[in-house]
Short mmCIF file of N, CA and C in Angstrom, two decimals:
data_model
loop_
_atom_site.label_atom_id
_atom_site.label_comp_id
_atom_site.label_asym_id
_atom_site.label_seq_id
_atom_site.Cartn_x
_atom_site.Cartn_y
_atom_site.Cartn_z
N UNK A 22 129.30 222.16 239.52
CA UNK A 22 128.59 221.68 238.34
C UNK A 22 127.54 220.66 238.77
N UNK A 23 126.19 220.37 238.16
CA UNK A 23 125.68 219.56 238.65
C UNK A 23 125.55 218.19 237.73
N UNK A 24 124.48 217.31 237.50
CA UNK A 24 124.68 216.27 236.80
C UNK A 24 124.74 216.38 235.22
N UNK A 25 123.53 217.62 235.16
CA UNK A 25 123.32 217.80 233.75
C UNK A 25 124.29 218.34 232.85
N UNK A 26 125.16 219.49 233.85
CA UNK A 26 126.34 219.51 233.34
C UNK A 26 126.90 218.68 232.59
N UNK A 27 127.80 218.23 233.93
CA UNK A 27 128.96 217.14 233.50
C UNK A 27 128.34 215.78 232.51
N UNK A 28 126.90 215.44 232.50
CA UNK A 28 126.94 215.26 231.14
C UNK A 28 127.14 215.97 230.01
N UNK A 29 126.52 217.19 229.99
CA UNK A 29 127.14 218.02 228.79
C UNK A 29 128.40 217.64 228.45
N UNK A 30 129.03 217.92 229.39
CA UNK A 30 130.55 218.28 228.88
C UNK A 30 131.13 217.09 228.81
N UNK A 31 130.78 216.11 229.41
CA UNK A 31 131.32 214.59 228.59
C UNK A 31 131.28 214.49 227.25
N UNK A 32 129.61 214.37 227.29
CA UNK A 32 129.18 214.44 225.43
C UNK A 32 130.52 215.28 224.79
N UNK A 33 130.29 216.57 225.14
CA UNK A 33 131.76 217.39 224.56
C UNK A 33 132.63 217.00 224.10
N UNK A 34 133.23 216.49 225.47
CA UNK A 34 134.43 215.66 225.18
C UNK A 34 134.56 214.52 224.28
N UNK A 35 133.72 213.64 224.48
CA UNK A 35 133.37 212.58 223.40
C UNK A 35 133.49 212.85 221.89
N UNK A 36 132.48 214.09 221.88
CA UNK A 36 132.52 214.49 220.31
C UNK A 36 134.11 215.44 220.12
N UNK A 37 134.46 215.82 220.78
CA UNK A 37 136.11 216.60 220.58
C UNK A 37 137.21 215.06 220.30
N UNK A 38 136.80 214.13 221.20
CA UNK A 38 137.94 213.31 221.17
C UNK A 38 137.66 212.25 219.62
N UNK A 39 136.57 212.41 219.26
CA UNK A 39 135.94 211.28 217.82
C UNK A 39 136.45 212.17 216.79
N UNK A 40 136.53 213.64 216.89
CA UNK A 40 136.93 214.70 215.67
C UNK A 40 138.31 214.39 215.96
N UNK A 41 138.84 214.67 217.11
CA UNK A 41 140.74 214.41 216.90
C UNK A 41 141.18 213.16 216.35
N UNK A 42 140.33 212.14 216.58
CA UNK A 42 140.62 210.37 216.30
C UNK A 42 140.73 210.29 214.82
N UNK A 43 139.51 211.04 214.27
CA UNK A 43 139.35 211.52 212.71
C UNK A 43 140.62 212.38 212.24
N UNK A 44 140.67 213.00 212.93
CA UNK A 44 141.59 213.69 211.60
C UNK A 44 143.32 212.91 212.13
N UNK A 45 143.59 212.94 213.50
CA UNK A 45 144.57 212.14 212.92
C UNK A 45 144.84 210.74 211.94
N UNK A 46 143.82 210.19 212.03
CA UNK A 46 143.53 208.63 211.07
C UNK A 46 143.70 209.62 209.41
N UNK A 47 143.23 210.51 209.27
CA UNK A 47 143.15 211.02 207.84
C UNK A 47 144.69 211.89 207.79
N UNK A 48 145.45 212.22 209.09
CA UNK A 48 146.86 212.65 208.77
C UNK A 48 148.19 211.70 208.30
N UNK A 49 147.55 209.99 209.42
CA UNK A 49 148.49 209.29 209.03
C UNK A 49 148.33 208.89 207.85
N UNK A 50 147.28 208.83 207.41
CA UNK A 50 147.24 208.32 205.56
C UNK A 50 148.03 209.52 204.83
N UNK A 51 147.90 210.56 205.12
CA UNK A 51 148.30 211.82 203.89
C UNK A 51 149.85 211.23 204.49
N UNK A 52 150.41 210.97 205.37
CA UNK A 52 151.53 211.03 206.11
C UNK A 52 152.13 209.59 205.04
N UNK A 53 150.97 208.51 205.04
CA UNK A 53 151.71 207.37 204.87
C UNK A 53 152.02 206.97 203.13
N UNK A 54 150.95 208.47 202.52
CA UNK A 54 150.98 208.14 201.12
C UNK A 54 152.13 209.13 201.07
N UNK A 55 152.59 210.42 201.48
CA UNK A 55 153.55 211.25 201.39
C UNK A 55 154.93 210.08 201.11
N UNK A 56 155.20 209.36 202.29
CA UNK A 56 155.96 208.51 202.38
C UNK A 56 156.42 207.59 201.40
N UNK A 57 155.47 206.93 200.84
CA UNK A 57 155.25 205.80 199.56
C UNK A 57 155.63 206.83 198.69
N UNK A 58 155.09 208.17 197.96
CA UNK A 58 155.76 208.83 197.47
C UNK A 58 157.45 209.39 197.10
N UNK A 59 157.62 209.56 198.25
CA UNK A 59 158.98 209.96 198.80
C UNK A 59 160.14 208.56 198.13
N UNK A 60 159.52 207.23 198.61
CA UNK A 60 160.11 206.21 198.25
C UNK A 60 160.16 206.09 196.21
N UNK A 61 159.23 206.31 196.32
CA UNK A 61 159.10 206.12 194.44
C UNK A 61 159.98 206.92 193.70
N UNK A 62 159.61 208.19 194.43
CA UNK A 62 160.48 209.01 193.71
C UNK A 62 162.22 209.13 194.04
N UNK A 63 162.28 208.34 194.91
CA UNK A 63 163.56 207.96 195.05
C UNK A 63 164.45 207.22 194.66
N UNK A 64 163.56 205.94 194.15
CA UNK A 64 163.64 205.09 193.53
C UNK A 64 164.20 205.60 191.92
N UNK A 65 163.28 206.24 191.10
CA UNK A 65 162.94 207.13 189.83
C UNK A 65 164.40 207.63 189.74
N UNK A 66 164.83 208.64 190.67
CA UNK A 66 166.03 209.24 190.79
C UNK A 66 167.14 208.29 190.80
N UNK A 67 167.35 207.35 191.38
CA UNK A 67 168.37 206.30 191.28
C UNK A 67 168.60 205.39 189.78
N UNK A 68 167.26 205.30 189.48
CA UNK A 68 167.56 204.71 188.12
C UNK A 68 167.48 205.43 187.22
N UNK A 69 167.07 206.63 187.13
CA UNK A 69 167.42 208.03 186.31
C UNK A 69 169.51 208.09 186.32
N UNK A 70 169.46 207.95 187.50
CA UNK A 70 170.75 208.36 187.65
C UNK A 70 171.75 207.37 187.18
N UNK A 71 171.66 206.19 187.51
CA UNK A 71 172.26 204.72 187.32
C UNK A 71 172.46 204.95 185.33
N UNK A 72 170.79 205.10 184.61
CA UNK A 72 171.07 205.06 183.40
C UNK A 72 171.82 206.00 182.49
N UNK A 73 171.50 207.36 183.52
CA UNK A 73 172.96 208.96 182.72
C UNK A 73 174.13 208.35 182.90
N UNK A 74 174.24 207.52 183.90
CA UNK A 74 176.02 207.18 184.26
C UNK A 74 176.54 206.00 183.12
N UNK A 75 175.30 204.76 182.88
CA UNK A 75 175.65 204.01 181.72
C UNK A 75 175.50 204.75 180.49
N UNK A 76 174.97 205.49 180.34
CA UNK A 76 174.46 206.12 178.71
C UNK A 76 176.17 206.70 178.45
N UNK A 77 176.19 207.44 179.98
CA UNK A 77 177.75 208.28 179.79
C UNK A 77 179.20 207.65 179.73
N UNK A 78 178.84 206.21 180.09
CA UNK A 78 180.04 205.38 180.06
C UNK A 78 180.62 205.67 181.27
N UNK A 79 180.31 206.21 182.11
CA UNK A 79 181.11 206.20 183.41
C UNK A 79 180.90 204.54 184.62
N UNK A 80 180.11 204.29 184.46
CA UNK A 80 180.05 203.24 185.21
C UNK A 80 179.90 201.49 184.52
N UNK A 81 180.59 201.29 183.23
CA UNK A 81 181.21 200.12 182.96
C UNK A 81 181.23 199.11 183.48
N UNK A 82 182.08 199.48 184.39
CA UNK A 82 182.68 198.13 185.10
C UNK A 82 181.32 197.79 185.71
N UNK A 83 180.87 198.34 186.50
CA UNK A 83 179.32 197.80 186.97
C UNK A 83 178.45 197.09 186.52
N UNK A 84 178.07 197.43 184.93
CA UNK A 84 176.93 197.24 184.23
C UNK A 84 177.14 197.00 182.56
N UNK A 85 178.35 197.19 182.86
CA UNK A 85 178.77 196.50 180.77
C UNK A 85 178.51 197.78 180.29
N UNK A 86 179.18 197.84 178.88
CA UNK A 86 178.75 199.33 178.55
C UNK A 86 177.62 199.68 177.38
N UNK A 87 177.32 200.84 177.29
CA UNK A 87 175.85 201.47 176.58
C UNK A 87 175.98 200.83 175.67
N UNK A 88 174.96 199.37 175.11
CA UNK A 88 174.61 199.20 173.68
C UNK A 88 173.18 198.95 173.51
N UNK A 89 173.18 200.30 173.52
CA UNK A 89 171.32 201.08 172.56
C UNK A 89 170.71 199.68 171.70
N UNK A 90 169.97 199.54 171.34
CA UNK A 90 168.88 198.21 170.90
C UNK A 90 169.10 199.50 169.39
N UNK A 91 168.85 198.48 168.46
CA UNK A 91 168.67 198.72 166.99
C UNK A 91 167.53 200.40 167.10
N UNK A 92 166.69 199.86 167.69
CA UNK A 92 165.63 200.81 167.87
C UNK A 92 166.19 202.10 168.05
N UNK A 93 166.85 201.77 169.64
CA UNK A 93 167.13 203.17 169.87
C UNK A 93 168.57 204.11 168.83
N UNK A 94 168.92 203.59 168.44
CA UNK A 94 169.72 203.89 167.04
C UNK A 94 169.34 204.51 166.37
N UNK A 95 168.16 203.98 165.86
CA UNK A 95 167.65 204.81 164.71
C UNK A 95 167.01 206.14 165.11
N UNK A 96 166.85 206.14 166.18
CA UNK A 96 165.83 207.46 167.05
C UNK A 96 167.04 208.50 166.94
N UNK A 97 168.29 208.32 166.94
CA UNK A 97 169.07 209.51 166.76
C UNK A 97 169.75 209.78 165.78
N UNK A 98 168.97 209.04 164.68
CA UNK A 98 169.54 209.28 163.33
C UNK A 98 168.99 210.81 162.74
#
């Protein structure tokens, strides 16, 4: 190869290694919002779950038992 080459193919490389730098920087975000996701909705599920178990009276002793606000009373009248 001579000089003009192996500049070419530096440049190459340069621009191959700035496109990989890019898209992994744009994978760890999809990666890091996936994540934050994952957490929320985990979260959601636990206190989804926590409140079927008080609504159902199964978990009492934990949390005192289901007394609905005036409001919600009347919603199932």
């Amino acid at each position: 190869m001579n000089l003009e080459q192996l500049r070419h193919r530096r440049d190459k490389l340069i621009q191959d290694n700035e496109w990989m730098d890019h898209l992994i920087k744009e994978k760890e975000e999809e990666l890091w919002e996936k994540k934050v996701r994952v957490i929320a909705a985990s979260e959601l599920a636990r206190s989804a779950m926590e409140s079927a178990l008080r609504t159902a009276g199964i978990v009492e002793r934990f949390y005192g038992p289901y007394k609905p606000s005036l409001e919600a009373q009347k919603g199932n009248l």
